[in-house]
Amino acid sequence: MTRYFLSLLPGLCCLCCLYCLTACSPKYDWREIRPEHAPFQVAFPAKPVYQSRDVELAGSQVKMTMSSTQVDGVTFAVGSARMATAEQAKAALPLLKATLLANIGGQVKQESSPALPQGTALQVEASGQQSKLAVGGAQSILLVARFIAKDKQVYQLVVMGKPERVLRDSIDTFFTSFKVL
């Protein structure tokens, strides 16, 4: 009988190891991307999807391209657009911020203008409501966004989700990984 249990031991050990590996698999699988549509690189916590649309921004019609992914109900996104002039790019930052805040009925909790080597920047943290059209109705969300103008290019970095799911170290990883090329 003891021999029987000893013969099962290697199999049980393998099963336990496999369970531990799957239980410890990270939600965030950070990967660096360099999209073809804009000169930047950033680390996303999962494989991003891309979409583009024409928008009016700072008095110009531009193509805004969004790279985004979602992990555990938290959205990570980078929007980018090329403006006609560097002045228009800087003027677009407060407009991007206002539009994003309006989309969630956002109340600003913190706002700053961080000094970044990438260019002129605005950063905002706000609370708001996810769309009533979302599954389960309107829900409170936390939005942390950074808007950057570098030459003629504008960038919008967004982390948004339920406040208890938005992790500060994930925001830091996402924002600090962003580099203008």
Short mmCIF file of C-alpha atoms in Angstrom, two decimals:
data_model
loop_
_atom_site.label_atom_id
_atom_site.label_comp_id
_atom_site.label_asym_id
_atom_site.label_seq_id
_atom_site.Cartn_x
_atom_site.Cartn_y
_atom_site.Cartn_z
CA MET A 1 0.00 0.00 0.00
CA THR A 2 2.87 2.37 0.85
CA ARG A 3 4.38 1.60 -2.55
CA TYR A 4 1.11 2.59 -4.20
CA PHE A 5 1.12 6.02 -2.50
CA LEU A 6 4.80 6.51 -3.31
CA SER A 7 4.08 5.77 -6.98
CA LEU A 8 1.44 8.55 -6.94
CA LEU A 9 3.81 11.09 -5.37
CA PRO A 10 5.55 12.27 -8.60
CA GLY A 11 2.19 12.79 -10.30
CA LEU A 12 0.79 14.68 -7.31
CA CYS A 13 3.91 16.88 -7.18
CA CYS A 14 3.53 17.74 -10.87
CA LEU A 15 -0.16 18.52 -10.36
CA CYS A 16 0.60 20.78 -7.37
CA CYS A 17 3.31 22.62 -9.35
CA LEU A 18 0.96 23.14 -12.27
CA TYR A 19 -1.74 24.49 -9.94
CA CYS A 20 0.73 26.88 -8.31
CA LEU A 21 1.93 28.16 -11.67
CA THR A 22 -1.60 28.90 -12.89
CA ALA A 23 -2.60 30.46 -9.58
CA CYS A 24 0.43 32.76 -9.73
CA SER A 25 0.01 33.82 -13.35
CA PRO A 26 -0.03 37.62 -13.47
CA LYS A 27 -3.08 39.57 -14.63
CA TYR A 28 -0.72 42.09 -16.16
CA ASP A 29 1.43 40.73 -18.99
CA TRP A 30 3.42 43.90 -19.77
CA ARG A 31 4.68 44.15 -23.35
CA GLU A 32 6.36 47.03 -25.14
CA ILE A 33 4.74 48.14 -28.38
CA ARG A 34 5.75 50.58 -31.12
CA PRO A 35 2.73 51.13 -33.33
CA GLU A 36 3.16 51.98 -36.98
CA HIS A 37 0.67 54.86 -36.87
CA ALA A 38 2.59 57.17 -34.47
CA PRO A 39 6.15 57.73 -33.21
CA PHE A 40 5.93 56.36 -29.67
CA GLN A 41 6.54 53.27 -27.60
CA VAL A 42 4.71 52.18 -24.45
CA ALA A 43 4.27 49.08 -22.30
CA PHE A 44 0.71 47.70 -22.32
CA PRO A 45 -0.47 45.14 -19.76
CA ALA A 46 -2.01 42.98 -22.52
CA LYS A 47 -2.11 42.89 -26.31
CA PRO A 48 -3.66 46.17 -27.52
CA VAL A 49 -6.21 46.73 -30.27
CA TYR A 50 -6.12 49.72 -32.62
CA GLN A 51 -8.82 51.93 -34.07
CA SER A 52 -8.88 55.30 -35.82
CA ARG A 53 -11.45 57.96 -36.49
CA ASP A 54 -11.57 61.55 -37.68
CA VAL A 55 -12.15 64.13 -34.94
CA GLU A 56 -12.23 67.90 -34.70
CA LEU A 57 -9.43 69.14 -32.46
CA ALA A 58 -8.20 72.69 -31.97
CA GLY A 59 -10.05 73.86 -35.08
CA SER A 60 -8.66 71.12 -37.32
CA GLN A 61 -9.99 67.83 -38.63
CA VAL A 62 -7.42 65.16 -37.65
CA LYS A 63 -7.20 61.38 -37.53
CA MET A 64 -7.05 60.19 -33.92
CA THR A 65 -5.68 56.67 -33.52
CA MET A 66 -6.28 54.79 -30.29
CA SER A 67 -4.27 51.84 -28.99
CA SER A 68 -6.04 50.22 -26.06
CA THR A 69 -6.43 47.15 -23.92
CA GLN A 70 -8.38 46.12 -20.85
CA VAL A 71 -7.26 44.03 -17.88
CA ASP A 72 -9.54 43.16 -14.96
CA GLY A 73 -12.01 45.88 -15.99
CA VAL A 74 -9.32 48.59 -16.22
CA THR A 75 -8.74 50.28 -19.58
CA PHE A 76 -5.26 51.36 -20.67
CA ALA A 77 -5.19 53.52 -23.81
CA VAL A 78 -2.95 55.81 -25.84
CA GLY A 79 -4.56 58.15 -28.34
CA SER A 80 -2.42 60.03 -30.84
CA ALA A 81 -2.98 62.60 -33.55
CA ARG A 82 -0.81 64.79 -35.78
CA MET A 83 -1.76 68.47 -35.82
CA ALA A 84 -0.88 71.02 -38.51
CA THR A 85 1.42 73.02 -36.21
CA ALA A 86 3.19 72.67 -32.86
CA GLU A 87 1.05 75.54 -31.53
CA GLN A 88 -2.13 73.64 -32.40
CA ALA A 89 -0.73 70.57 -30.66
CA LYS A 90 -0.22 72.55 -27.41
CA ALA A 91 -3.66 74.15 -27.76
CA ALA A 92 -5.23 70.70 -28.13
CA LEU A 93 -4.18 69.49 -24.66
CA PRO A 94 -6.85 71.30 -22.60
CA LEU A 95 -9.45 70.37 -25.24
CA LEU A 96 -8.54 66.67 -24.98
CA LYS A 97 -8.78 66.91 -21.20
CA ALA A 98 -12.17 68.67 -21.29
CA THR A 99 -13.61 66.14 -23.76
CA LEU A 100 -12.44 63.17 -21.71
CA LEU A 101 -13.83 64.66 -18.49
CA ALA A 102 -17.16 65.46 -20.19
CA ASN A 103 -17.43 61.85 -21.39
CA ILE A 104 -17.49 60.59 -17.79
CA GLY A 105 -19.06 63.62 -16.07
CA GLY A 106 -15.70 63.89 -14.35
CA GLN A 107 -14.86 65.82 -11.22
CA VAL A 108 -11.15 66.72 -11.09
CA LYS A 109 -9.43 65.47 -7.93
CA GLN A 110 -5.86 66.46 -8.92
CA GLU A 111 -4.31 68.29 -11.82
CA SER A 112 -0.68 69.05 -12.68
CA SER A 113 1.68 70.02 -15.47
CA PRO A 114 4.55 67.56 -15.08
CA ALA A 115 7.90 68.43 -16.64
CA LEU A 116 8.55 65.66 -19.13
CA PRO A 117 11.35 65.19 -21.66
CA GLN A 118 8.65 64.09 -24.14
CA GLY A 119 7.16 67.60 -24.37
CA THR A 120 4.49 69.84 -22.84
CA ALA A 121 2.16 67.88 -20.56
CA LEU A 122 -1.02 68.05 -18.50
CA GLN A 123 -2.03 65.35 -16.06
CA VAL A 124 -5.39 64.88 -14.38
CA GLU A 125 -7.00 62.48 -11.94
CA ALA A 126 -10.79 62.54 -11.84
CA SER A 127 -13.76 60.57 -10.63
CA GLY A 128 -16.82 60.08 -12.79
CA GLN A 129 -19.43 57.68 -14.04
CA GLN A 130 -19.12 54.92 -16.59
CA SER A 131 -21.81 55.12 -19.25
CA LYS A 132 -25.32 54.13 -18.24
CA LEU A 133 -25.30 51.96 -21.36
CA ALA A 134 -22.63 49.75 -19.81
CA VAL A 135 -23.61 46.36 -18.41
CA GLY A 136 -24.97 46.86 -14.90
CA GLY A 137 -25.80 50.56 -15.37
CA ALA A 138 -23.74 53.59 -14.37
CA GLN A 139 -20.76 52.85 -12.11
CA SER A 140 -18.20 55.05 -10.38
CA ILE A 141 -14.85 55.13 -12.13
CA LEU A 142 -11.42 56.60 -11.58
CA LEU A 143 -9.68 58.25 -14.50
CA VAL A 144 -5.98 59.10 -14.59
CA ALA A 145 -4.88 60.75 -17.83
CA ARG A 146 -1.78 62.42 -19.20
CA PHE A 147 -1.86 64.66 -22.28
CA ILE A 148 1.40 65.39 -24.12
CA ALA A 149 2.26 67.70 -27.03
CA LYS A 150 5.57 67.12 -28.79
CA ASP A 151 6.18 69.12 -31.96
CA LYS A 152 3.03 68.58 -34.09
CA GLN A 153 2.01 65.36 -32.33
CA VAL A 154 -0.47 65.04 -29.43
CA TYR A 155 -0.80 62.02 -27.16
CA GLN A 156 -3.47 61.08 -24.64
CA LEU A 157 -2.58 58.35 -22.11
CA VAL A 158 -5.53 57.01 -20.13
CA VAL A 159 -6.00 54.54 -17.29
CA MET A 160 -9.64 54.17 -16.29
CA GLY A 161 -11.72 51.73 -14.25
CA LYS A 162 -13.43 51.03 -10.96
CA PRO A 163 -11.44 52.83 -8.24
CA GLU A 164 -10.66 49.62 -6.35
CA ARG A 165 -9.23 47.99 -9.49
CA VAL A 166 -7.02 50.85 -10.70
CA LEU A 167 -3.61 50.08 -9.20
CA ARG A 168 -1.12 52.91 -8.67
CA ASP A 169 1.87 50.79 -9.65
CA SER A 170 0.13 49.92 -12.96
CA ILE A 171 -0.48 53.61 -13.66
CA ASP A 172 3.18 54.35 -12.93
CA THR A 173 4.38 51.48 -15.11
CA PHE A 174 2.16 52.56 -18.00
CA PHE A 175 2.97 56.28 -17.81
CA THR A 176 6.73 55.92 -17.25
CA SER A 177 7.06 53.40 -20.08
CA PHE A 178 5.73 55.95 -22.59
CA LYS A 179 8.43 57.42 -24.83
CA VAL A 180 8.14 59.67 -27.86
CA LEU A 181 10.41 58.40 -30.64
#
